[in-house]
Amino acid sequence: MPQGSCKRALPWAILLGATASGLATWTLRQRRERARAPRIDPERLREAMPEREAKAVAYTQIRYATFFLDEALGLGLLLAMQRHERPIRLREWAERHAKSPGLRDALFTSSLLALSSAITLPFSFVSGHLVERAFGLSRQSALSWMADAAKSLAVSLGIAVPATAGLYAIIRRSPQAWWLWGAGASSLLTVALTHIAPVVIDPLFFRYRPLRDEALSERLVGLARRAGVPVVGAFEADYSRKTTKANAYLTGVGSTRRIVLTDTLLQGYTHDEIAVILAHELGHHRFGHLRTGIVLGGLGTLAGFAIADGVLTRAGSRPGYTGKGDIATLPSLALFLGLASTVLMPAGNALSRVWERQCDRFALDMTRQPDAFIGVMRKLAAQNLADPAPSALIEALLYTHPSIGNRIRMALRWEALNAERAE
């Protein structure tokens, strides 16, 4: 490998090494803790564990299949664009309609995104609408789903087009160090989007209003205050217009951070159960997972861009291209980043599951209500058609959270350990 490529690969190697080391250390610690934990009563486990419903298993199997098909379709489209004349023709078309480099890049990017969305629309409609309707999880009409798809495309264009045009302007202005400046700009964009999403993007899809249950609102805001996570308030979202699924989350940062409960959650969960869910979400902010995620994402982008410099150099040296700053190299860049994201996804999911387990324990420590926690898990499994016991391989590859069954086992271990300490 050339010396320059080795240097560009170094940040990624360091990042992967640090992540792997951290995950290995955490895994060993968890095994030691489980070995010391008291044995779970088999009868208690049997009562707490939800049945593995055939409908939920069928739904999740279809979701796994559509996920892999979606990945293959997206990467396949980018691979098809690698025939060098296709990007060049699109760039030449953009040049005829836009004189400045920035407008040309914007037109190229928007056309590429619109074309990709049009090609994948039938598959998205089947997986995102027809499957959800067939399993009773969606209440949307086809027209409503299409309207949301159009909004999603508009949001994607509004973010990706100026971001891509800006990135290629940086590449042309600083061809040797663009990956450094580009990664910094990407991190700033992530922070900005996290800040504005609750007040600009989310209301495009759902209606939000202050939580009408004043007693619950006071309890949740007080819980956030106890956790040292200030929020602007608690809100409810009208998910029931579109879905039967339930959720609760913290969104935003700083002056936009807020508690959000879906009305589908409010309709079927007790205050204790909702408090447990929120305590889990507060754990992410208490432990700085959002901040750490942005930092790790920035480092990953830095490493990815550093290695992608070689990809762009090779792509830009082909006949008909004007260099690495040629917008026609965008499909090559997107294919490389897409492949890297797919390959690294299991590692990212493993780290996410570590954080989710940490927040589950935080929720139990904060609320001291394992029964409410287990009740939440059972209800969510039934309402969202989650498979409580997927295969270990599928969980390792695809799950950002531990499975419902593993989360219930963790709660039972916590219960047994604290009962033993109380004796």
CSV table of C-alpha atoms in Angstrom, one decimal:
chain,number,residue,atom,x,y,z
A,1,MET,CA,0.0,0.0,0.0
A,2,PRO,CA,1.4,3.5,-0.9
A,3,GLN,CA,2.6,5.5,2.0
A,4,GLY,CA,-0.2,8.1,1.5
A,5,SER,CA,-2.8,5.5,1.7
A,6,CYS,CA,-1.4,4.1,4.9
A,7,LYS,CA,-1.5,7.6,6.5
A,8,ARG,CA,-5.1,8.0,5.3
A,9,ALA,CA,-6.1,4.7,6.7
A,10,LEU,CA,-4.5,5.4,10.1
A,11,PRO,CA,-7.4,7.3,11.7
A,12,TRP,CA,-9.8,4.6,10.7
A,13,ALA,CA,-7.6,1.9,12.1
A,14,ILE,CA,-7.2,3.8,15.4
A,15,LEU,CA,-11.0,4.3,15.6
A,16,LEU,CA,-11.8,0.7,14.9
A,17,GLY,CA,-9.1,-0.5,17.3
A,18,ALA,CA,-10.4,1.8,20.1
A,19,THR,CA,-14.0,0.7,19.5
A,20,ALA,CA,-13.1,-3.0,19.4
A,21,SER,CA,-11.0,-2.6,22.6
A,22,GLY,CA,-13.9,-0.8,24.4
A,23,LEU,CA,-16.5,-3.4,23.3
A,24,ALA,CA,-14.2,-6.2,24.4
A,25,THR,CA,-13.6,-4.7,27.8
A,26,TRP,CA,-17.3,-4.1,28.3
A,27,THR,CA,-18.2,-7.6,27.2
A,28,LEU,CA,-15.7,-9.1,29.7
A,29,ARG,CA,-17.0,-6.9,32.5
A,30,GLN,CA,-20.6,-8.0,31.7
A,31,ARG,CA,-19.7,-11.6,31.7
A,32,ARG,CA,-18.1,-11.2,35.1
A,33,GLU,CA,-21.2,-9.4,36.4
A,34,ARG,CA,-23.5,-12.1,35.1
A,35,ALA,CA,-21.4,-14.8,36.7
A,36,ARG,CA,-21.7,-13.0,40.1
A,37,ALA,CA,-25.4,-12.2,39.7
A,38,PRO,CA,-27.9,-14.4,41.6
A,39,ARG,CA,-29.7,-17.1,39.6
A,40,ILE,CA,-33.0,-16.0,38.0
A,41,ASP,CA,-36.0,-17.9,39.3
A,42,PRO,CA,-37.2,-20.1,36.4
A,43,GLU,CA,-40.9,-19.6,37.2
A,44,ARG,CA,-40.4,-15.8,37.4
A,45,LEU,CA,-38.6,-15.9,34.0
A,46,ARG,CA,-41.4,-18.0,32.5
A,47,GLU,CA,-44.1,-15.5,33.7
A,48,ALA,CA,-42.2,-12.4,32.6
A,49,MET,CA,-41.1,-13.6,29.1
A,50,PRO,CA,-43.7,-12.8,26.4
A,51,GLU,CA,-44.8,-15.6,24.1
A,52,ARG,CA,-43.1,-15.7,20.7
A,53,GLU,CA,-46.2,-14.9,18.6
A,54,ALA,CA,-46.2,-16.3,15.0
A,55,LYS,CA,-47.4,-12.9,13.7
A,56,ALA,CA,-44.5,-11.1,15.2
A,57,VAL,CA,-42.0,-13.7,14.0
A,58,ALA,CA,-43.4,-13.4,10.4
A,59,TYR,CA,-43.3,-9.6,10.5
A,60,THR,CA,-39.7,-9.5,11.7
A,61,GLN,CA,-38.6,-12.1,9.2
A,62,ILE,CA,-40.1,-9.9,6.4
A,63,ARG,CA,-38.4,-6.8,7.9
A,64,TYR,CA,-35.0,-8.6,7.8
A,65,ALA,CA,-35.5,-9.6,4.2
A,66,THR,CA,-36.6,-6.1,3.1
A,67,PHE,CA,-33.6,-4.6,4.9
A,68,PHE,CA,-31.1,-6.7,3.0
A,69,LEU,CA,-33.0,-6.1,-0.2
A,70,ASP,CA,-33.0,-2.4,0.4
A,71,GLU,CA,-29.2,-2.4,1.0
A,72,ALA,CA,-28.6,-4.5,-2.1
A,73,LEU,CA,-30.8,-2.2,-4.2
A,74,GLY,CA,-29.2,1.0,-3.0
A,75,LEU,CA,-25.7,-0.3,-3.5
A,76,GLY,CA,-26.6,-1.9,-6.8
A,77,LEU,CA,-27.9,1.4,-8.2
A,78,LEU,CA,-24.7,3.1,-7.2
A,79,LEU,CA,-22.7,0.3,-8.8
A,80,ALA,CA,-24.7,0.7,-12.0
A,81,MET,CA,-23.8,4.4,-12.0
A,82,GLN,CA,-20.1,3.5,-12.1
A,83,ARG,CA,-20.2,3.2,-15.9
A,84,HIS,CA,-18.2,6.3,-16.5
A,85,GLU,CA,-20.3,7.8,-19.2
A,86,ARG,CA,-23.4,8.0,-17.1
A,87,PRO,CA,-22.1,10.4,-14.5
A,88,ILE,CA,-20.4,12.5,-17.2
A,89,ARG,CA,-23.6,12.8,-19.2
A,90,LEU,CA,-25.5,13.9,-16.1
A,91,ARG,CA,-22.8,16.4,-15.3
A,92,GLU,CA,-22.8,17.8,-18.9
A,93,TRP,CA,-26.6,18.1,-18.7
A,94,ALA,CA,-26.3,20.0,-15.4
A,95,GLU,CA,-23.6,22.3,-17.0
A,96,ARG,CA,-26.0,23.2,-19.8
A,97,HIS,CA,-28.6,24.4,-17.3
A,98,ALA,CA,-26.4,25.9,-14.6
A,99,LYS,CA,-23.4,28.1,-15.2
A,100,SER,CA,-21.8,28.3,-11.8
A,101,PRO,CA,-20.0,25.3,-10.3
A,102,GLY,CA,-22.2,25.4,-7.1
A,103,LEU,CA,-25.5,25.4,-9.0
A,104,ARG,CA,-24.2,22.7,-11.3
A,105,ASP,CA,-23.3,20.5,-8.4
A,106,ALA,CA,-26.6,21.2,-6.8
A,107,LEU,CA,-28.5,20.3,-9.9
A,108,PHE,CA,-26.4,17.1,-10.4
A,109,THR,CA,-27.0,16.0,-6.8
A,110,SER,CA,-30.7,16.7,-6.8
A,111,SER,CA,-31.2,14.9,-10.1
A,112,LEU,CA,-29.3,11.9,-8.8
A,113,LEU,CA,-31.3,11.7,-5.6
A,114,ALA,CA,-34.6,12.2,-7.4
A,115,LEU,CA,-33.7,9.5,-9.9
A,116,SER,CA,-32.7,7.0,-7.2
A,117,SER,CA,-35.9,7.8,-5.2
A,118,ALA,CA,-38.0,7.2,-8.3
A,119,ILE,CA,-36.4,3.8,-9.0
A,120,THR,CA,-36.7,2.6,-5.4
A,121,LEU,CA,-40.2,4.0,-4.8
A,122,PRO,CA,-42.1,0.8,-5.7
A,123,PHE,CA,-39.9,-1.2,-3.3
A,124,SER,CA,-40.3,1.4,-0.6
A,125,PHE,CA,-44.1,1.4,-1.1
A,126,VAL,CA,-44.3,-2.3,-0.6
A,127,SER,CA,-41.9,-2.5,2.4
A,128,GLY,CA,-42.9,0.7,4.1
A,129,HIS,CA,-46.7,0.8,3.4
A,130,LEU,CA,-48.2,-2.5,2.2
A,131,VAL,CA,-46.3,-4.7,4.7
A,132,GLU,CA,-47.2,-2.4,7.6
A,133,ARG,CA,-50.8,-2.3,6.5
A,134,ALA,CA,-50.9,-6.1,6.1
A,135,PHE,CA,-49.8,-6.6,9.7
A,136,GLY,CA,-52.1,-3.9,11.1
A,137,LEU,CA,-49.4,-1.5,12.1
A,138,SER,CA,-50.2,1.3,9.7
A,139,ARG,CA,-53.4,3.4,9.6
A,140,GLN,CA,-52.2,5.5,6.6
A,141,SER,CA,-53.8,5.5,3.2
A,142,ALA,CA,-51.6,5.1,0.2
A,143,LEU,CA,-52.1,8.8,-0.6
A,144,SER,CA,-51.0,9.8,3.0
A,145,TRP,CA,-47.9,7.5,2.7
A,146,MET,CA,-47.0,9.1,-0.6
A,147,ALA,CA,-47.3,12.5,0.9
A,148,ASP,CA,-44.9,11.6,3.7
A,149,ALA,CA,-42.5,10.1,1.1
A,150,ALA,CA,-42.5,13.3,-0.8
A,151,LYS,CA,-41.8,15.3,2.4
A,152,SER,CA,-38.9,12.9,3.2
A,153,LEU,CA,-37.5,13.4,-0.3
A,154,ALA,CA,-37.8,17.2,0.1
A,155,VAL,CA,-36.0,17.1,3.5
A,156,SER,CA,-33.3,14.9,2.0
A,157,LEU,CA,-32.8,17.2,-0.9
A,158,GLY,CA,-32.8,20.3,1.4
A,159,ILE,CA,-30.0,18.7,3.4
A,160,ALA,CA,-28.0,16.7,0.9
A,161,VAL,CA,-27.9,19.1,-2.0
A,162,PRO,CA,-26.2,22.1,-0.2
A,163,ALA,CA,-24.1,19.7,1.8
A,164,THR,CA,-22.8,17.9,-1.3
A,165,ALA,CA,-22.3,21.2,-3.2
A,166,GLY,CA,-20.4,22.6,-0.2
A,167,LEU,CA,-18.3,19.4,0.1
A,168,TYR,CA,-17.2,19.5,-3.6
A,169,ALA,CA,-16.4,23.2,-3.3
A,170,ILE,CA,-14.1,22.3,-0.4
A,171,ILE,CA,-12.5,19.5,-2.5
A,172,ARG,CA,-11.8,21.9,-5.4
A,173,ARG,CA,-10.5,24.7,-3.0
A,174,SER,CA,-8.4,22.4,-0.9
A,175,PRO,CA,-7.7,19.1,-2.8
A,176,GLN,CA,-5.1,17.9,-0.3
A,177,ALA,CA,-6.9,18.6,3.0
A,178,TRP,CA,-10.5,18.5,1.9
A,179,TRP,CA,-11.2,15.4,4.0
A,180,LEU,CA,-10.2,17.2,7.2
A,181,TRP,CA,-12.4,20.3,6.5
A,182,GLY,CA,-15.2,18.2,5.1
A,183,ALA,CA,-15.3,16.0,8.3
A,184,GLY,CA,-15.4,19.1,10.4
A,185,ALA,CA,-18.2,20.6,8.4
A,186,SER,CA,-20.1,17.3,8.6
A,187,SER,CA,-19.9,17.3,12.4
A,188,LEU,CA,-21.2,20.8,12.6
A,189,LEU,CA,-24.1,19.9,10.3
A,190,THR,CA,-25.0,17.0,12.5
A,191,VAL,CA,-25.1,19.2,15.6
A,192,ALA,CA,-27.2,21.8,13.8
A,193,LEU,CA,-29.7,19.2,12.5
A,194,THR,CA,-30.0,17.6,16.0
A,195,HIS,CA,-30.8,21.1,17.3
A,196,ILE,CA,-33.4,22.1,14.8
A,197,ALA,CA,-35.1,18.7,14.1
A,198,PRO,CA,-37.7,19.0,16.9
A,199,VAL,CA,-38.9,22.4,15.7
A,200,VAL,CA,-38.4,22.3,11.9
A,201,ILE,CA,-38.3,18.7,10.6
A,202,ASP,CA,-40.4,16.6,13.0
A,203,PRO,CA,-43.6,18.8,12.8
A,204,LEU,CA,-43.6,18.1,9.0
A,205,PHE,CA,-44.8,14.6,9.8
A,206,PHE,CA,-46.7,14.8,13.1
A,207,ARG,CA,-48.5,17.3,15.2
A,208,TYR,CA,-47.1,18.1,18.6
A,209,ARG,CA,-48.7,19.8,21.5
A,210,PRO,CA,-47.9,20.1,25.3
A,211,LEU,CA,-48.7,17.0,27.2
A,212,ARG,CA,-52.3,17.5,28.5
A,213,ASP,CA,-51.9,15.2,31.5
A,214,GLU,CA,-50.5,17.8,33.9
A,215,ALA,CA,-49.7,15.3,36.6
A,216,LEU,CA,-47.7,13.1,34.2
A,217,SER,CA,-46.0,16.1,32.7
A,218,GLU,CA,-44.8,17.3,36.1
A,219,ARG,CA,-43.6,13.9,37.0
A,220,LEU,CA,-41.6,13.5,33.8
A,221,VAL,CA,-40.1,16.9,33.9
A,222,GLY,CA,-39.2,16.3,37.5
A,223,LEU,CA,-37.6,13.0,36.6
A,224,ALA,CA,-35.5,14.8,34.0
A,225,ARG,CA,-34.5,17.4,36.5
A,226,ARG,CA,-33.4,14.7,38.9
A,227,ALA,CA,-31.3,13.1,36.2
A,228,GLY,CA,-29.6,16.5,35.5
A,229,VAL,CA,-31.1,16.7,32.0
A,230,PRO,CA,-33.0,20.0,31.6
A,231,VAL,CA,-35.9,19.9,29.1
A,232,VAL,CA,-38.2,22.6,27.7
A,233,GLY,CA,-41.2,20.5,28.5
A,234,ALA,CA,-43.2,17.3,27.7
A,235,PHE,CA,-45.1,17.0,24.5
A,236,GLU,CA,-47.4,14.4,22.8
A,237,ALA,CA,-47.4,13.5,19.1
A,238,ASP,CA,-50.4,12.3,17.2
A,239,TYR,CA,-48.9,9.1,15.9
A,240,SER,CA,-52.3,7.3,16.0
A,241,ARG,CA,-53.3,9.0,12.7
A,242,LYS,CA,-50.6,7.0,11.0
A,243,THR,CA,-49.6,4.0,13.1
A,244,THR,CA,-50.5,1.7,16.0
A,245,LYS,CA,-46.9,1.6,17.2
A,246,ALA,CA,-45.9,3.3,20.4
A,247,ASN,CA,-42.8,5.2,21.4
A,248,ALA,CA,-41.3,7.8,23.7
A,249,TYR,CA,-38.1,9.7,23.3
A,250,LEU,CA,-36.0,12.7,24.1
A,251,THR,CA,-35.2,14.9,21.1
A,252,GLY,CA,-33.1,18.0,20.5
A,253,VAL,CA,-30.2,19.6,22.3
A,254,GLY,CA,-30.0,22.6,24.5
A,255,SER,CA,-32.9,25.0,24.1
A,256,THR,CA,-34.8,22.5,21.9
A,257,ARG,CA,-34.4,19.4,24.1
A,258,ARG,CA,-37.9,18.0,24.9
A,259,ILE,CA,-39.7,14.9,26.0
A,260,VAL,CA,-42.0,13.4,23.4
A,261,LEU,CA,-44.7,10.7,24.0
A,262,THR,CA,-46.8,9.3,21.2
A,263,ASP,CA,-50.5,9.3,21.8
A,264,THR,CA,-50.4,5.5,21.1
A,265,LEU,CA,-48.2,5.2,24.2
A,266,LEU,CA,-50.5,7.4,26.4
A,267,GLN,CA,-53.5,5.2,25.5
A,268,GLY,CA,-52.2,2.0,26.9
A,269,TYR,CA,-49.4,2.5,29.4
A,270,THR,CA,-49.4,3.4,33.1
A,271,HIS,CA,-47.6,6.5,34.5
A,272,ASP,CA,-45.0,4.1,36.1
A,273,GLU,CA,-44.3,2.4,32.8
A,274,ILE,CA,-44.0,5.8,31.0
A,275,ALA,CA,-41.6,7.0,33.7
A,276,VAL,CA,-39.4,3.9,33.2
A,277,ILE,CA,-39.3,4.6,29.4
A,278,LEU,CA,-38.3,8.2,30.0
A,279,ALA,CA,-35.7,7.2,32.6
A,280,HIS,CA,-34.1,5.0,29.9
A,281,GLU,CA,-34.0,7.9,27.5
A,282,LEU,CA,-32.6,10.3,30.1
A,283,GLY,CA,-29.7,7.8,30.6
A,284,HIS,CA,-28.5,8.5,27.1
A,285,HIS,CA,-28.2,12.2,27.9
A,286,ARG,CA,-26.8,11.6,31.4
A,287,PHE,CA,-24.0,9.4,30.0
A,288,GLY,CA,-23.3,11.7,27.1
A,289,HIS,CA,-24.2,9.1,24.4
A,290,LEU,CA,-25.4,11.8,22.0
A,291,ARG,CA,-22.2,13.8,22.4
A,292,THR,CA,-20.0,10.7,22.2
A,293,GLY,CA,-22.0,9.5,19.1
A,294,ILE,CA,-21.4,12.8,17.4
A,295,VAL,CA,-17.6,12.6,18.2
A,296,LEU,CA,-17.3,9.0,17.0
A,297,GLY,CA,-19.4,9.9,13.9
A,298,GLY,CA,-17.1,12.8,13.2
A,299,LEU,CA,-14.0,10.6,13.6
A,300,GLY,CA,-15.6,7.9,11.4
A,301,THR,CA,-16.3,10.6,8.8
A,302,LEU,CA,-12.8,11.9,9.0
A,303,ALA,CA,-11.4,8.4,8.5
A,304,GLY,CA,-13.9,7.6,5.7
A,305,PHE,CA,-13.1,10.9,3.9
A,306,ALA,CA,-9.4,10.4,4.3
A,307,ILE,CA,-9.6,7.0,2.6
A,308,ALA,CA,-12.2,8.2,0.1
A,309,ASP,CA,-9.6,10.7,-1.1
A,310,GLY,CA,-7.9,7.8,-2.9
A,311,VAL,CA,-11.2,6.7,-4.3
A,312,LEU,CA,-11.9,10.2,-5.7
A,313,THR,CA,-8.4,10.5,-7.1
A,314,ARG,CA,-8.8,7.3,-9.1
A,315,ALA,CA,-12.3,8.2,-10.2
A,316,GLY,CA,-11.4,11.7,-11.2
A,317,SER,CA,-8.4,10.5,-13.3
A,318,ARG,CA,-10.6,8.5,-15.7
A,319,PRO,CA,-11.2,9.8,-19.2
A,320,GLY,CA,-13.8,12.6,-19.3
A,321,TYR,CA,-13.4,13.5,-15.6
A,322,THR,CA,-11.7,16.8,-14.6
A,323,GLY,CA,-10.2,15.6,-11.3
A,324,LYS,CA,-11.3,14.6,-7.8
A,325,GLY,CA,-13.4,17.8,-7.5
A,326,ASP,CA,-15.6,16.8,-10.5
A,327,ILE,CA,-19.2,16.3,-9.2
A,328,ALA,CA,-19.4,13.3,-11.6
A,329,THR,CA,-17.3,11.4,-9.0
A,330,LEU,CA,-20.2,11.6,-6.5
A,331,PRO,CA,-21.5,8.1,-7.3
A,332,SER,CA,-18.1,6.6,-6.7
A,333,LEU,CA,-17.9,8.5,-3.3
A,334,ALA,CA,-21.4,7.4,-2.4
A,335,LEU,CA,-20.7,3.8,-3.3
A,336,PHE,CA,-17.5,3.7,-1.2
A,337,LEU,CA,-19.2,5.3,1.8
A,338,GLY,CA,-22.2,3.1,1.5
A,339,LEU,CA,-20.1,-0.1,1.4
A,340,ALA,CA,-18.1,1.2,4.4
A,341,SER,CA,-21.3,1.9,6.3
A,342,THR,CA,-22.7,-1.6,5.6
A,343,VAL,CA,-19.4,-3.3,6.6
A,344,LEU,CA,-19.1,-1.3,9.8
A,345,MET,CA,-22.8,-1.5,10.7
A,346,PRO,CA,-22.5,-4.6,13.1
A,347,ALA,CA,-19.8,-2.7,15.1
A,348,GLY,CA,-22.0,0.3,15.3
A,349,ASN,CA,-24.9,-1.8,16.4
A,350,ALA,CA,-22.8,-3.5,19.0
A,351,LEU,CA,-21.8,-0.2,20.5
A,352,SER,CA,-25.5,0.9,20.4
A,353,ARG,CA,-26.5,-2.2,22.3
A,354,VAL,CA,-23.9,-1.5,25.0
A,355,TRP,CA,-25.3,2.0,25.5
A,356,GLU,CA,-28.9,0.7,25.5
A,357,ARG,CA,-28.1,-1.9,28.3
A,358,GLN,CA,-26.4,0.9,30.3
A,359,CYS,CA,-29.5,3.0,30.0
A,360,ASP,CA,-31.8,0.1,30.9
A,361,ARG,CA,-29.8,-0.3,34.2
A,362,PHE,CA,-30.0,3.4,34.7
A,363,ALA,CA,-33.7,3.3,34.3
A,364,LEU,CA,-34.0,0.5,36.9
A,365,ASP,CA,-31.7,2.2,39.3
A,366,MET,CA,-33.6,5.5,39.0
A,367,THR,CA,-37.2,4.2,39.2
A,368,ARG,CA,-36.6,1.0,41.3
A,369,GLN,CA,-39.6,-0.6,39.4
A,370,PRO,CA,-38.6,-3.8,37.6
A,371,ASP,CA,-42.2,-4.8,37.2
A,372,ALA,CA,-43.0,-1.6,35.3
A,373,PHE,CA,-39.9,-2.2,33.1
A,374,ILE,CA,-40.9,-5.7,32.3
A,375,GLY,CA,-44.5,-4.6,31.6
A,376,VAL,CA,-43.2,-2.0,29.2
A,377,MET,CA,-41.2,-4.6,27.3
A,378,ARG,CA,-44.1,-7.0,27.1
A,379,LYS,CA,-46.5,-4.3,25.8
A,380,LEU,CA,-44.0,-3.0,23.3
A,381,ALA,CA,-43.3,-6.5,22.0
A,382,ALA,CA,-47.1,-7.0,21.4
A,383,GLN,CA,-47.9,-3.6,20.1
A,384,ASN,CA,-44.9,-3.2,17.8
A,385,LEU,CA,-44.7,-6.9,16.8
A,386,ALA,CA,-41.2,-7.4,18.1
A,387,ASP,CA,-39.7,-10.8,18.1
A,388,PRO,CA,-38.6,-11.3,21.8
A,389,ALA,CA,-36.1,-14.0,20.9
A,390,PRO,CA,-34.4,-13.5,17.5
A,391,SER,CA,-31.4,-15.6,16.6
A,392,ALA,CA,-28.1,-14.5,18.2
A,393,LEU,CA,-26.6,-13.8,14.7
A,394,ILE,CA,-29.5,-11.6,13.6
A,395,GLU,CA,-29.4,-9.7,16.9
A,396,ALA,CA,-25.6,-9.2,16.5
A,397,LEU,CA,-25.9,-8.0,12.9
A,398,LEU,CA,-29.1,-5.9,12.9
A,399,TYR,CA,-30.3,-4.9,16.3
A,400,THR,CA,-29.4,-1.5,17.8
A,401,HIS,CA,-31.1,-2.5,21.0
A,402,PRO,CA,-30.9,-5.8,22.9
A,403,SER,CA,-33.8,-8.1,22.1
A,404,ILE,CA,-36.9,-7.9,24.3
A,405,GLY,CA,-36.1,-11.2,25.9
A,406,ASN,CA,-32.5,-10.2,26.8
A,407,ARG,CA,-33.8,-6.9,28.2
A,408,ILE,CA,-36.3,-8.7,30.4
A,409,ARG,CA,-33.6,-11.1,31.6
A,410,MET,CA,-31.4,-8.1,32.5
A,411,ALA,CA,-34.3,-6.7,34.6
A,412,LEU,CA,-34.8,-10.0,36.4
A,413,ARG,CA,-31.1,-10.2,37.2
A,414,TRP,CA,-31.3,-6.6,38.5
A,415,GLU,CA,-34.4,-7.6,40.6
A,416,ALA,CA,-32.7,-10.7,42.0
A,417,LEU,CA,-29.5,-8.8,42.8
A,418,ASN,CA,-31.2,-6.0,44.6
A,419,ALA,CA,-33.5,-8.4,46.5
A,420,GLU,CA,-30.3,-10.3,47.7
A,421,ARG,CA,-28.7,-7.0,48.8
A,422,ALA,CA,-31.8,-6.0,50.8
A,423,GLU,CA,-31.7,-9.3,52.8
